[in-house]
mmCIF file of C-alpha atoms in Angstrom:
data_model
loop_
_atom_site.group_PDB
_atom_site.id
_atom_site.type_symbol
_atom_site.label_atom_id
_atom_site.label_comp_id
_atom_site.label_asym_id
_atom_site.label_seq_id
_atom_site.Cartn_x
_atom_site.Cartn_y
_atom_site.Cartn_z
ATOM 1 C CA UNK A 1 33.801 -0.046 34.603
ATOM 2 C CA UNK A 2 37.395 0.551 33.479
ATOM 3 C CA UNK A 3 38.532 4.174 33.219
ATOM 4 C CA UNK A 4 39.492 3.753 29.555
ATOM 5 C CA UNK A 5 35.895 2.728 28.819
ATOM 6 C CA UNK A 6 34.357 5.840 30.398
ATOM 7 C CA UNK A 7 34.854 8.403 27.580
ATOM 8 C CA UNK A 8 33.769 6.001 24.810
ATOM 9 C CA UNK A 9 30.711 5.051 26.865
ATOM 10 C CA UNK A 10 29.806 8.738 27.323
ATOM 11 C CA UNK A 11 30.054 9.258 23.563
ATOM 12 C CA UNK A 12 27.875 6.208 22.940
ATOM 13 C CA UNK A 13 25.347 7.561 25.465
ATOM 14 C CA UNK A 14 25.232 10.734 23.326
ATOM 15 C CA UNK A 15 23.983 8.593 20.436
ATOM 16 C CA UNK A 16 20.947 7.555 22.470
ATOM 17 C CA UNK A 17 20.197 11.244 23.062
ATOM 18 C CA UNK A 18 20.559 12.131 19.387
ATOM 19 C CA UNK A 19 18.343 9.476 17.853
ATOM 20 C CA UNK A 20 15.695 10.321 20.469
ATOM 21 C CA UNK A 21 15.748 13.932 19.274
ATOM 22 C CA UNK A 22 15.239 12.724 15.710
ATOM 23 C CA UNK A 23 12.436 10.227 16.325
ATOM 24 C CA UNK A 24 10.568 12.352 18.863
ATOM 25 C CA UNK A 25 10.393 15.318 16.533
ATOM 26 C CA UNK A 26 8.106 13.195 14.336
ATOM 27 C CA UNK A 27 4.856 13.910 16.244
ATOM 28 C CA UNK A 28 5.603 17.632 15.908
ATOM 29 C CA UNK A 29 6.356 17.215 12.207
ATOM 30 C CA UNK A 30 3.111 15.286 11.687
ATOM 31 C CA UNK A 31 1.181 18.189 13.199
ATOM 32 C CA UNK A 32 3.170 20.716 11.136
ATOM 33 C CA UNK A 33 2.862 18.813 7.854
ATOM 34 C CA UNK A 34 -0.895 18.664 8.351
ATOM 35 C CA UNK A 35 -0.735 22.451 7.972
ATOM 36 C CA UNK A 36 1.977 22.960 5.366
ATOM 37 C CA UNK A 37 0.893 20.126 3.046
ATOM 38 C CA UNK A 38 -2.842 20.295 3.919
ATOM 39 C CA UNK A 39 -3.110 16.691 5.122
ATOM 40 C CA UNK A 40 -5.455 14.888 7.491
ATOM 41 C CA UNK A 41 -4.099 12.901 10.457
ATOM 42 C CA UNK A 42 -4.126 9.592 8.581
ATOM 43 C CA UNK A 43 -2.250 11.010 5.570
ATOM 44 C CA UNK A 44 0.292 12.777 7.790
ATOM 45 C CA UNK A 45 0.902 9.562 9.761
ATOM 46 C CA UNK A 46 2.820 8.218 6.760
ATOM 47 C CA UNK A 47 5.632 10.453 7.974
ATOM 48 C CA UNK A 48 6.164 7.730 10.585
ATOM 49 C CA UNK A 49 6.017 5.071 7.866
ATOM 50 C CA UNK A 50 8.775 6.731 5.836
ATOM 51 C CA UNK A 51 10.979 7.106 8.907
ATOM 52 C CA UNK A 52 10.532 3.660 10.416
ATOM 53 C CA UNK A 53 10.565 1.788 7.116
ATOM 54 C CA UNK A 54 14.305 2.480 7.070
ATOM 55 C CA UNK A 55 14.582 0.444 10.260
ATOM 56 C CA UNK A 56 13.182 -2.565 8.417
ATOM 57 C CA UNK A 57 15.246 -2.211 5.246
ATOM 58 C CA UNK A 58 18.619 -1.154 6.649
ATOM 59 C CA UNK A 59 19.580 -3.292 9.702
ATOM 60 C CA UNK A 60 20.781 -6.397 7.836
ATOM 61 C CA UNK A 61 23.052 -4.422 5.449
ATOM 62 C CA UNK A 62 24.222 -2.390 8.462
ATOM 63 C CA UNK A 63 25.014 -5.528 10.477
ATOM 64 C CA UNK A 64 26.958 -6.872 7.474
ATOM 65 C CA UNK A 65 28.842 -3.569 7.230
ATOM 66 C CA UNK A 66 29.765 -3.582 10.920
ATOM 67 C CA UNK A 67 30.748 -7.240 10.906
ATOM 68 C CA UNK A 68 33.076 -6.551 7.977
ATOM 69 C CA UNK A 69 34.485 -3.398 9.595
ATOM 70 C CA UNK A 70 33.576 -2.337 13.166
ATOM 71 C CA UNK A 71 30.993 -0.734 15.426
ATOM 72 C CA UNK A 72 32.964 2.527 15.213
ATOM 73 C CA UNK A 73 32.837 2.661 11.400
ATOM 74 C CA UNK A 74 29.083 2.112 11.482
ATOM 75 C CA UNK A 75 28.578 4.863 14.060
ATOM 76 C CA UNK A 76 30.610 7.481 12.148
ATOM 77 C CA UNK A 77 28.903 6.690 8.831
ATOM 78 C CA UNK A 78 25.480 6.794 10.472
ATOM 79 C CA UNK A 79 26.131 10.167 12.095
ATOM 80 C CA UNK A 80 27.195 11.742 8.805
ATOM 81 C CA UNK A 81 24.291 10.217 6.855
ATOM 82 C CA UNK A 82 21.748 11.527 9.374
ATOM 83 C CA UNK A 83 23.414 14.960 9.289
ATOM 84 C CA UNK A 84 23.042 14.995 5.491
ATOM 85 C CA UNK A 85 19.332 14.288 5.891
ATOM 86 C CA UNK A 86 18.941 17.192 8.304
ATOM 87 C CA UNK A 87 20.624 19.601 5.886
ATOM 88 C CA UNK A 88 18.249 18.496 3.105
ATOM 89 C CA UNK A 89 15.442 20.334 4.903
ATOM 90 C CA UNK A 90 16.711 23.512 3.235
ATOM 91 C CA UNK A 91 16.033 22.449 -0.385
ATOM 92 C CA UNK A 92 12.843 20.718 0.819
ATOM 93 C CA UNK A 93 11.576 24.074 2.116
ATOM 94 C CA UNK A 94 11.858 25.359 -1.447
ATOM 95 C CA UNK A 95 10.136 22.370 -3.050
ATOM 96 C CA UNK A 96 7.383 22.198 -0.380
ATOM 97 C CA UNK A 97 6.229 18.730 -1.491
ATOM 98 C CA UNK A 98 5.211 15.977 0.932
ATOM 99 C CA UNK A 99 7.194 13.308 -0.956
ATOM 100 C CA UNK A 100 10.394 15.327 -0.449
ATOM 101 C CA UNK A 101 9.914 15.289 3.322
ATOM 102 C CA UNK A 102 9.197 11.567 3.273
ATOM 103 C CA UNK A 103 12.501 10.958 1.448
ATOM 104 C CA UNK A 104 14.374 13.126 3.968
ATOM 105 C CA UNK A 105 12.897 11.300 6.936
ATOM 106 C CA UNK A 106 13.939 7.994 5.375
ATOM 107 C CA UNK A 107 17.540 9.242 4.969
ATOM 108 C CA UNK A 108 17.715 10.544 8.546
ATOM 109 C CA UNK A 109 16.270 7.287 9.852
ATOM 110 C CA UNK A 110 18.789 5.231 7.859
ATOM 111 C CA UNK A 111 21.594 7.147 9.577
ATOM 112 C CA UNK A 112 19.992 6.725 12.990
ATOM 113 C CA UNK A 113 19.539 3.029 12.253
ATOM 114 C CA UNK A 114 23.342 2.703 12.016
ATOM 115 C CA UNK A 115 23.614 4.259 15.470
ATOM 116 C CA UNK A 116 20.932 2.091 17.026
ATOM 117 C CA UNK A 117 22.185 -1.153 15.500
ATOM 118 C CA UNK A 118 25.663 -0.401 16.872
ATOM 119 C CA UNK A 119 25.002 1.319 20.184
ATOM 120 C CA UNK A 120 22.528 -1.055 21.835
ATOM 121 C CA UNK A 121 24.652 -4.226 21.596
ATOM 122 C CA UNK A 122 27.845 -2.242 22.245
ATOM 123 C CA UNK A 123 26.548 -0.936 25.576
ATOM 124 C CA UNK A 124 25.113 -4.355 26.446
ATOM 125 C CA UNK A 125 28.450 -6.064 25.736
ATOM 126 C CA UNK A 126 30.751 -3.451 27.309
ATOM 127 C CA UNK A 127 30.748 -4.969 30.791
ATOM 128 C CA UNK A 128 29.346 -7.881 32.751
ATOM 129 C CA UNK A 129 26.421 -9.794 31.241
ATOM 130 C CA UNK A 130 24.534 -9.736 34.552
ATOM 131 C CA UNK A 131 24.365 -5.926 34.579
ATOM 132 C CA UNK A 132 23.597 -5.514 30.855
ATOM 133 C CA UNK A 133 19.856 -4.722 31.287
ATOM 134 C CA UNK A 134 20.634 -2.062 33.925
ATOM 135 C CA UNK A 135 23.467 -0.615 31.830
ATOM 136 C CA UNK A 136 21.287 -0.464 28.729
ATOM 137 C CA UNK A 137 18.447 1.154 30.675
ATOM 138 C CA UNK A 138 20.909 3.774 31.939
ATOM 139 C CA UNK A 139 21.991 4.456 28.362
ATOM 140 C CA UNK A 140 18.361 4.617 27.282
ATOM 141 C CA UNK A 141 17.792 7.257 29.976
ATOM 142 C CA UNK A 142 19.646 9.616 27.657
ATOM 143 C CA UNK A 143 17.150 8.560 24.999
ATOM 144 C CA UNK A 144 14.418 9.727 27.382
ATOM 145 C CA UNK A 145 16.248 13.027 27.895
ATOM 146 C CA UNK A 146 16.400 13.573 24.138
ATOM 147 C CA UNK A 147 12.697 12.799 23.865
ATOM 148 C CA UNK A 148 11.943 15.397 26.561
ATOM 149 C CA UNK A 149 14.070 18.075 24.873
ATOM 150 C CA UNK A 150 12.411 17.410 21.493
ATOM 151 C CA UNK A 151 8.900 17.509 22.957
ATOM 152 C CA UNK A 152 9.193 20.391 25.408
ATOM 153 C CA UNK A 153 11.526 22.753 23.564
ATOM 154 C CA UNK A 154 12.166 21.922 19.902
ATOM 155 C CA UNK A 155 8.461 21.402 19.225
ATOM 156 C CA UNK A 156 7.850 25.008 20.263
ATOM 157 C CA UNK A 157 10.373 26.179 17.654
ATOM 158 C CA UNK A 158 8.285 24.492 14.966
ATOM 159 C CA UNK A 159 4.651 24.929 16.004
ATOM 160 C CA UNK A 160 3.553 28.561 15.819
ATOM 161 C CA UNK A 161 0.139 28.085 17.416
ATOM 162 C CA UNK A 162 -1.556 29.245 14.196
ATOM 163 C CA UNK A 163 -3.865 26.683 12.601
ATOM 164 C CA UNK A 164 -5.377 28.640 9.740
ATOM 165 C CA UNK A 165 -7.142 27.193 6.724
ATOM 166 C CA UNK A 166 -7.600 28.923 3.389
ATOM 167 C CA UNK A 167 -10.996 30.090 4.633
ATOM 168 C CA UNK A 168 -9.952 31.302 8.109
ATOM 169 C CA UNK A 169 -6.671 33.050 7.183
ATOM 170 C CA UNK A 170 -6.911 36.754 8.173
ATOM 171 C CA UNK A 171 -7.364 38.965 5.128
ATOM 172 C CA UNK A 172 -4.377 41.118 6.060
ATOM 173 C CA UNK A 173 -1.907 38.277 6.592
ATOM 174 C CA UNK A 174 1.374 39.255 4.899
ATOM 175 C CA UNK A 175 1.865 37.269 1.704
ATOM 176 C CA UNK A 176 -1.572 35.693 1.932
ATOM 177 C CA UNK A 177 -1.895 31.915 1.953
ATOM 178 C CA UNK A 178 1.488 31.357 0.273
ATOM 179 C CA UNK A 179 3.158 33.584 2.847
ATOM 180 C CA UNK A 180 1.567 31.632 5.696
ATOM 181 C CA UNK A 181 2.644 28.272 4.231
ATOM 182 C CA UNK A 182 6.199 29.556 3.665
ATOM 183 C CA UNK A 183 6.412 30.816 7.253
ATOM 184 C CA UNK A 184 5.249 27.458 8.626
ATOM 185 C CA UNK A 185 7.585 25.594 6.251
ATOM 186 C CA UNK A 186 10.626 27.643 7.271
ATOM 187 C CA UNK A 187 9.914 26.859 10.940
ATOM 188 C CA UNK A 188 10.788 23.209 10.290
ATOM 189 C CA UNK A 189 14.372 23.959 9.256
ATOM 190 C CA UNK A 190 15.965 25.253 12.474
ATOM 191 C CA UNK A 191 15.683 22.106 14.649
ATOM 192 C CA UNK A 192 17.205 19.994 11.888
ATOM 193 C CA UNK A 193 20.029 22.469 11.295
ATOM 194 C CA UNK A 194 20.870 22.258 15.008
ATOM 195 C CA UNK A 195 20.636 18.465 14.907
ATOM 196 C CA UNK A 196 22.869 18.213 11.814
ATOM 197 C CA UNK A 197 25.540 20.408 13.415
ATOM 198 C CA UNK A 198 25.599 18.284 16.581
ATOM 199 C CA UNK A 199 25.747 15.062 14.556
ATOM 200 C CA UNK A 200 28.796 16.287 12.632
ATOM 201 C CA UNK A 201 30.577 17.348 15.850
ATOM 202 C CA UNK A 202 29.943 13.960 17.469
ATOM 203 C CA UNK A 203 31.110 12.172 14.306
ATOM 204 C CA UNK A 204 34.428 14.056 14.451
ATOM 205 C CA UNK A 205 34.775 13.122 18.129
ATOM 206 C CA UNK A 206 34.257 9.434 17.332
ATOM 207 C CA UNK A 207 36.897 9.578 14.599
ATOM 208 C CA UNK A 208 39.549 10.723 17.086
ATOM 209 C CA UNK A 209 38.520 8.656 20.132
ATOM 210 C CA UNK A 210 39.633 5.038 20.376
ATOM 211 C CA UNK A 211 36.723 2.744 21.176
ATOM 212 C CA UNK A 212 37.627 -0.338 23.227
ATOM 213 C CA UNK A 213 36.785 -3.545 21.419
ATOM 214 C CA UNK A 214 34.237 -5.755 23.098
ATOM 215 C CA UNK A 215 34.915 -9.443 23.725
ATOM 216 C CA UNK A 216 33.444 -10.525 20.388
ATOM 217 C CA UNK A 217 35.772 -8.238 18.414
ATOM 218 C CA UNK A 218 38.858 -8.852 20.562
ATOM 219 C CA UNK A 219 38.709 -12.605 20.115
ATOM 220 C CA UNK A 220 37.929 -12.337 16.429
ATOM 221 C CA UNK A 221 35.106 -14.846 16.679
ATOM 222 C CA UNK A 222 33.133 -13.388 13.827
ATOM 223 C CA UNK A 223 33.261 -15.393 10.618
ATOM 224 C CA UNK A 224 33.633 -12.825 7.852
ATOM 225 C CA UNK A 225 32.316 -15.289 5.270
ATOM 226 C CA UNK A 226 28.960 -15.229 7.046
ATOM 227 C CA UNK A 227 28.080 -11.588 7.483
ATOM 228 C CA UNK A 228 24.530 -12.173 8.709
ATOM 229 C CA UNK A 229 23.470 -15.267 10.649
ATOM 230 C CA UNK A 230 19.793 -16.154 10.212
ATOM 231 C CA UNK A 231 20.195 -19.230 12.411
ATOM 232 C CA UNK A 232 20.135 -16.939 15.449
ATOM 233 C CA UNK A 233 16.360 -16.803 15.012
ATOM 234 C CA UNK A 234 16.214 -20.445 16.106
ATOM 235 C CA UNK A 235 16.808 -19.199 19.655
ATOM 236 C CA UNK A 236 13.303 -18.793 21.062
ATOM 237 C CA UNK A 237 14.139 -15.954 23.464
ATOM 238 C CA UNK A 238 15.506 -13.883 20.563
ATOM 239 C CA UNK A 239 12.606 -14.812 18.284
ATOM 240 C CA UNK A 240 10.055 -13.794 20.912
ATOM 241 C CA UNK A 241 12.177 -10.715 21.607
ATOM 242 C CA UNK A 242 11.824 -9.644 17.971
ATOM 243 C CA UNK A 243 8.038 -10.157 18.167
ATOM 244 C CA UNK A 244 7.806 -8.244 21.455
ATOM 245 C CA UNK A 245 9.898 -5.395 20.026
ATOM 246 C CA UNK A 246 7.653 -5.213 16.949
ATOM 247 C CA UNK A 247 4.569 -4.742 19.105
ATOM 248 C CA UNK A 248 6.229 -2.520 21.703
ATOM 249 C CA UNK A 249 7.553 -0.114 19.099
ATOM 250 C CA UNK A 250 4.249 -0.022 17.248
ATOM 251 C CA UNK A 251 2.321 0.602 20.463
ATOM 252 C CA UNK A 252 4.688 3.275 21.732
ATOM 253 C CA UNK A 253 4.740 5.151 18.443
ATOM 254 C CA UNK A 254 0.953 4.889 18.067
ATOM 255 C CA UNK A 255 0.585 6.786 21.348
ATOM 256 C CA UNK A 256 3.501 9.175 20.693
ATOM 257 C CA UNK A 257 2.737 10.146 17.111
ATOM 258 C CA UNK A 258 -0.932 10.919 17.718
ATOM 259 C CA UNK A 259 -0.382 12.707 21.035
ATOM 260 C CA UNK A 260 -0.467 16.254 19.650
ATOM 261 C CA UNK A 261 -3.321 15.379 17.294
ATOM 262 C CA UNK A 262 -5.250 13.957 20.261
ATOM 263 C CA UNK A 263 -4.561 17.075 22.368
ATOM 264 C CA UNK A 264 -5.584 19.582 19.695
ATOM 265 C CA UNK A 265 -8.375 17.739 17.868
ATOM 266 C CA UNK A 266 -10.027 15.752 20.659
ATOM 267 C CA UNK A 267 -9.027 17.245 24.029
ATOM 268 C CA UNK A 268 -9.578 20.818 22.790
ATOM 269 C CA UNK A 269 -6.137 22.180 23.708
ATOM 270 C CA UNK A 270 -4.213 24.914 21.894
ATOM 271 C CA UNK A 271 -0.917 24.015 20.206
ATOM 272 C CA UNK A 272 1.026 25.863 22.910
ATOM 273 C CA UNK A 273 -0.680 23.960 25.727
ATOM 274 C CA UNK A 274 -0.461 20.712 23.764
ATOM 275 C CA UNK A 275 3.333 20.996 23.361
ATOM 276 C CA UNK A 276 3.653 21.638 27.110
ATOM 277 C CA UNK A 277 1.685 18.450 27.784
ATOM 278 C CA UNK A 278 3.880 16.678 25.234
ATOM 279 C CA UNK A 279 6.909 17.813 27.211
ATOM 280 C CA UNK A 280 5.349 16.461 30.419
ATOM 281 C CA UNK A 281 4.580 13.229 28.581
ATOM 282 C CA UNK A 282 8.248 12.808 27.661
ATOM 283 C CA UNK A 283 9.351 13.915 31.135
ATOM 284 C CA UNK A 284 7.288 11.026 32.537
ATOM 285 C CA UNK A 285 9.146 8.744 30.118
ATOM 286 C CA UNK A 286 12.517 10.102 31.285
ATOM 287 C CA UNK A 287 11.629 9.726 34.974
ATOM 288 C CA UNK A 288 10.415 6.206 34.266
ATOM 289 C CA UNK A 289 13.806 5.327 32.766
ATOM 290 C CA UNK A 290 15.749 6.718 35.733
ATOM 291 C CA UNK A 291 13.497 5.176 38.362
ATOM 292 C CA UNK A 292 13.307 1.874 36.479
ATOM 293 C CA UNK A 293 17.094 1.680 36.184
ATOM 294 C CA UNK A 294 17.429 2.205 39.940
ATOM 295 C CA UNK A 295 14.756 -0.394 40.723
ATOM 296 C CA UNK A 296 16.573 -3.009 38.627
ATOM 297 C CA UNK A 297 19.245 -3.139 41.333
ATOM 298 C CA UNK A 298 16.634 -4.864 43.507
ATOM 299 C CA UNK A 299 14.107 -6.387 41.084
ATOM 300 C CA UNK A 300 14.601 -8.683 38.107
ATOM 301 C CA UNK A 301 14.269 -6.851 34.761
ATOM 302 C CA UNK A 302 11.867 -9.446 33.334
ATOM 303 C CA UNK A 303 9.542 -9.091 36.339
ATOM 304 C CA UNK A 304 9.505 -5.313 36.021
ATOM 305 C CA UNK A 305 8.804 -5.650 32.297
ATOM 306 C CA UNK A 306 5.783 -7.870 32.973
ATOM 307 C CA UNK A 307 4.346 -5.564 35.668
ATOM 308 C CA UNK A 308 4.884 -2.378 33.648
ATOM 309 C CA UNK A 309 3.255 -3.933 30.576
ATOM 310 C CA UNK A 310 0.173 -5.056 32.546
ATOM 311 C CA UNK A 311 -0.217 -1.552 34.017
ATOM 312 C CA UNK A 312 -0.140 -0.106 30.488
ATOM 313 C CA UNK A 313 -2.813 -2.541 29.332
ATOM 314 C CA UNK A 314 -5.016 -1.158 32.135
ATOM 315 C CA UNK A 315 -4.160 2.467 31.278
ATOM 316 C CA UNK A 316 -4.997 1.927 27.590
ATOM 317 C CA UNK A 317 -8.344 0.569 28.782
ATOM 318 C CA UNK A 318 -8.861 3.837 30.689
ATOM 319 C CA UNK A 319 -8.117 5.867 27.531
ATOM 320 C CA UNK A 320 -10.610 3.758 25.571
ATOM 321 C CA UNK A 321 -13.252 4.098 28.270
ATOM 322 C CA UNK A 322 -13.069 7.844 28.924
ATOM 323 C CA UNK A 323 -11.124 9.719 26.214
ATOM 324 C CA UNK A 324 -10.796 13.496 26.623
ATOM 325 C CA UNK A 325 -8.655 14.884 29.440
ATOM 326 C CA UNK A 326 -8.956 11.674 31.484
ATOM 327 C CA UNK A 327 -7.438 9.796 28.556
ATOM 328 C CA UNK A 328 -4.740 12.453 28.241
ATOM 329 C CA UNK A 329 -3.657 12.039 31.859
ATOM 330 C CA UNK A 330 -3.729 8.256 31.411
ATOM 331 C CA UNK A 331 -1.278 8.707 28.515
ATOM 332 C CA UNK A 332 1.181 10.369 30.910
ATOM 333 C CA UNK A 333 1.043 7.151 32.923
ATOM 334 C CA UNK A 334 1.483 5.061 29.777
ATOM 335 C CA UNK A 335 4.630 7.052 28.983
ATOM 336 C CA UNK A 336 6.087 6.393 32.451
ATOM 337 C CA UNK A 337 5.476 2.649 32.275
ATOM 338 C CA UNK A 338 6.677 2.309 28.671
ATOM 339 C CA UNK A 339 10.052 3.678 29.680
ATOM 340 C CA UNK A 340 11.980 0.489 30.494
ATOM 341 C CA UNK A 341 10.348 -1.821 27.948
ATOM 342 C CA UNK A 342 12.518 -1.313 24.850
ATOM 343 C CA UNK A 343 15.977 -1.593 26.455
ATOM 344 C CA UNK A 344 14.876 -4.394 28.782
ATOM 345 C CA UNK A 345 13.458 -6.478 25.948
ATOM 346 C CA UNK A 346 16.530 -5.715 23.819
ATOM 347 C CA UNK A 347 19.040 -6.811 26.457
ATOM 348 C CA UNK A 348 17.042 -9.925 27.441
ATOM 349 C CA UNK A 349 16.838 -10.947 23.782
ATOM 350 C CA UNK A 350 20.630 -10.634 23.322
ATOM 351 C CA UNK A 351 21.398 -12.834 26.338
ATOM 352 C CA UNK A 352 23.969 -15.511 25.494
ATOM 353 C CA UNK A 353 24.183 -14.813 21.738
ATOM 354 C CA UNK A 354 27.987 -14.481 21.696
ATOM 355 C CA UNK A 355 29.313 -14.033 18.150
ATOM 356 C CA UNK A 356 25.715 -13.881 16.886
ATOM 357 C CA UNK A 357 25.115 -10.631 18.775
ATOM 358 C CA UNK A 358 25.372 -8.328 15.738
ATOM 359 C CA UNK A 359 22.957 -10.481 13.766
ATOM 360 C CA UNK A 360 20.565 -10.636 16.729
ATOM 361 C CA UNK A 361 20.788 -6.878 17.131
ATOM 362 C CA UNK A 362 19.970 -6.383 13.448
ATOM 363 C CA UNK A 363 16.773 -8.432 13.734
ATOM 364 C CA UNK A 364 15.762 -6.601 16.910
ATOM 365 C CA UNK A 365 16.242 -3.231 15.223
ATOM 366 C CA UNK A 366 14.287 -4.481 12.195
ATOM 367 C CA UNK A 367 11.378 -5.113 14.566
ATOM 368 C CA UNK A 368 11.028 -1.344 14.835
ATOM 369 C CA UNK A 369 9.103 -1.680 11.546
ATOM 370 C CA UNK A 370 6.114 -2.002 13.880
ATOM 371 C CA UNK A 371 6.336 1.813 13.921
ATOM 372 C CA UNK A 372 5.672 1.848 10.176
ATOM 373 C CA UNK A 373 2.299 0.099 10.309
ATOM 374 C CA UNK A 374 0.628 -0.044 13.738
ATOM 375 C CA UNK A 375 0.476 3.771 14.263
ATOM 376 C CA UNK A 376 -1.121 4.092 10.817
ATOM 377 C CA UNK A 377 -3.741 1.520 11.773
ATOM 378 C CA UNK A 378 -4.405 3.472 14.974
ATOM 379 C CA UNK A 379 -4.682 6.754 13.034
ATOM 380 C CA UNK A 380 -7.020 5.118 10.499
ATOM 381 C CA UNK A 381 -9.372 3.901 13.234
ATOM 382 C CA UNK A 382 -9.281 7.313 14.931
ATOM 383 C CA UNK A 383 -9.895 9.232 11.702
ATOM 384 C CA UNK A 384 -12.836 7.068 10.620
ATOM 385 C CA UNK A 385 -14.520 6.951 14.043
ATOM 386 C CA UNK A 386 -14.547 10.609 15.177
ATOM 387 C CA UNK A 387 -17.374 10.077 17.665
ATOM 388 C CA UNK A 388 -15.577 7.226 19.460
ATOM 389 C CA UNK A 389 -12.008 8.170 18.519
ATOM 390 C CA UNK A 390 -10.591 6.699 21.727
ATOM 391 C CA UNK A 391 -11.442 3.170 20.573
ATOM 392 C CA UNK A 392 -8.289 3.432 18.416
ATOM 393 C CA UNK A 393 -6.205 2.804 21.539
ATOM 394 C CA UNK A 394 -7.154 -0.858 21.392
ATOM 395 C CA UNK A 395 -4.069 -1.181 19.134
ATOM 396 C CA UNK A 396 -1.478 -0.163 21.771
ATOM 397 C CA UNK A 397 -3.441 -2.188 24.361
ATOM 398 C CA UNK A 398 -2.909 -5.353 22.298
ATOM 399 C CA UNK A 399 0.750 -4.425 21.808
ATOM 400 C CA UNK A 400 1.398 -4.240 25.542
ATOM 401 C CA UNK A 401 -0.153 -7.693 26.016
ATOM 402 C CA UNK A 402 2.682 -9.123 23.896
ATOM 403 C CA UNK A 403 5.233 -7.234 26.024
ATOM 404 C CA UNK A 404 3.691 -8.711 29.187
ATOM 405 C CA UNK A 405 3.998 -12.206 27.719
ATOM 406 C CA UNK A 406 7.681 -11.648 26.944
ATOM 407 C CA UNK A 407 8.346 -10.567 30.535
ATOM 408 C CA UNK A 408 6.497 -13.581 31.948
ATOM 409 C CA UNK A 409 7.627 -16.377 29.610
ATOM 410 C CA UNK A 410 9.029 -15.361 26.208
ATOM 411 C CA UNK A 411 12.366 -14.101 27.567
ATOM 412 C CA UNK A 412 13.429 -17.496 28.961
ATOM 413 C CA UNK A 413 16.571 -18.920 27.351
ATOM 414 C CA UNK A 414 16.103 -22.517 26.272
#
């Protein structure tokens, strides 16, 4: 690693931290919106749909934007767009309508999509190809750190521990039902104000720091008349990578987004205890990233991917078989073994793409649309089968089977 690449790489690592904060606040917001907008778990799960739908709509225009301009331009624009979304929580707290929050989450996600479309291939390309999976897993460790901070600390700023209904609200509660809803609504603003401020600061830093151009940009290989290259999908390892990413993201988010609902509604935990478990859940994810990155010095990334995915298939079977607290502890294991899957699949899928890297990255980021449908299917099954709620985890089980296949065979470059 050249010294001139160190500061830019640190700034890019910050992006992984920031979009993890944003996406991992969603489970907390689902739980909170169930209270403030009086929704059930299935209805509130469309918060995920609004957020992740941006990842399906935006990557191709973003890839075209960055191919016309640069990775740096895409990063700065994305940071400012996401910051705007965070600031919109203030007027949304006045409106107090579910649709307003859905629009805000879409805007924030569109900004984060700029960051993710740029940062993943940038880190993968900024160095030797042979070390790209390890380098991307190291970068994604900061994603795990952001997830831990969002789950363990920011969630506690939002969730008050009060879960009143109109019937159970204490008679002497100040302001009555409207006062309670306003208090819970206002609690959602602070984390997003903090996030918006940090996003703006990082955007300013990127404006003044010179990012080294990667090989693709230095040699000017990109053909500006062809801003998005669909022919890259003819490469089987990328095509299977997109499929694996679709299922991985859907499976991960199905477990993540329903974690607090599972804890409070099915494992019988209070919100305070549930957020602590959520923090431990994300800590397991963070430790998995660090340990996995270290293990990749000795073991091939594709082999680790296959083993980790098979372990998660088994753990999802445990959740389905037992539910309750046994299922909850199994989820901590699922979090640990999910940790390396996304960056490993991403870097394996980009292998050897050359000047098609930005297009390949766009399709891989689009695969995150799995988050916009598979968690909702999981929530639907859980909501409509309250006596055997744990059967819903058949969805992430199937998802991890696809990840195992990619580690065993799908990743091979033909």
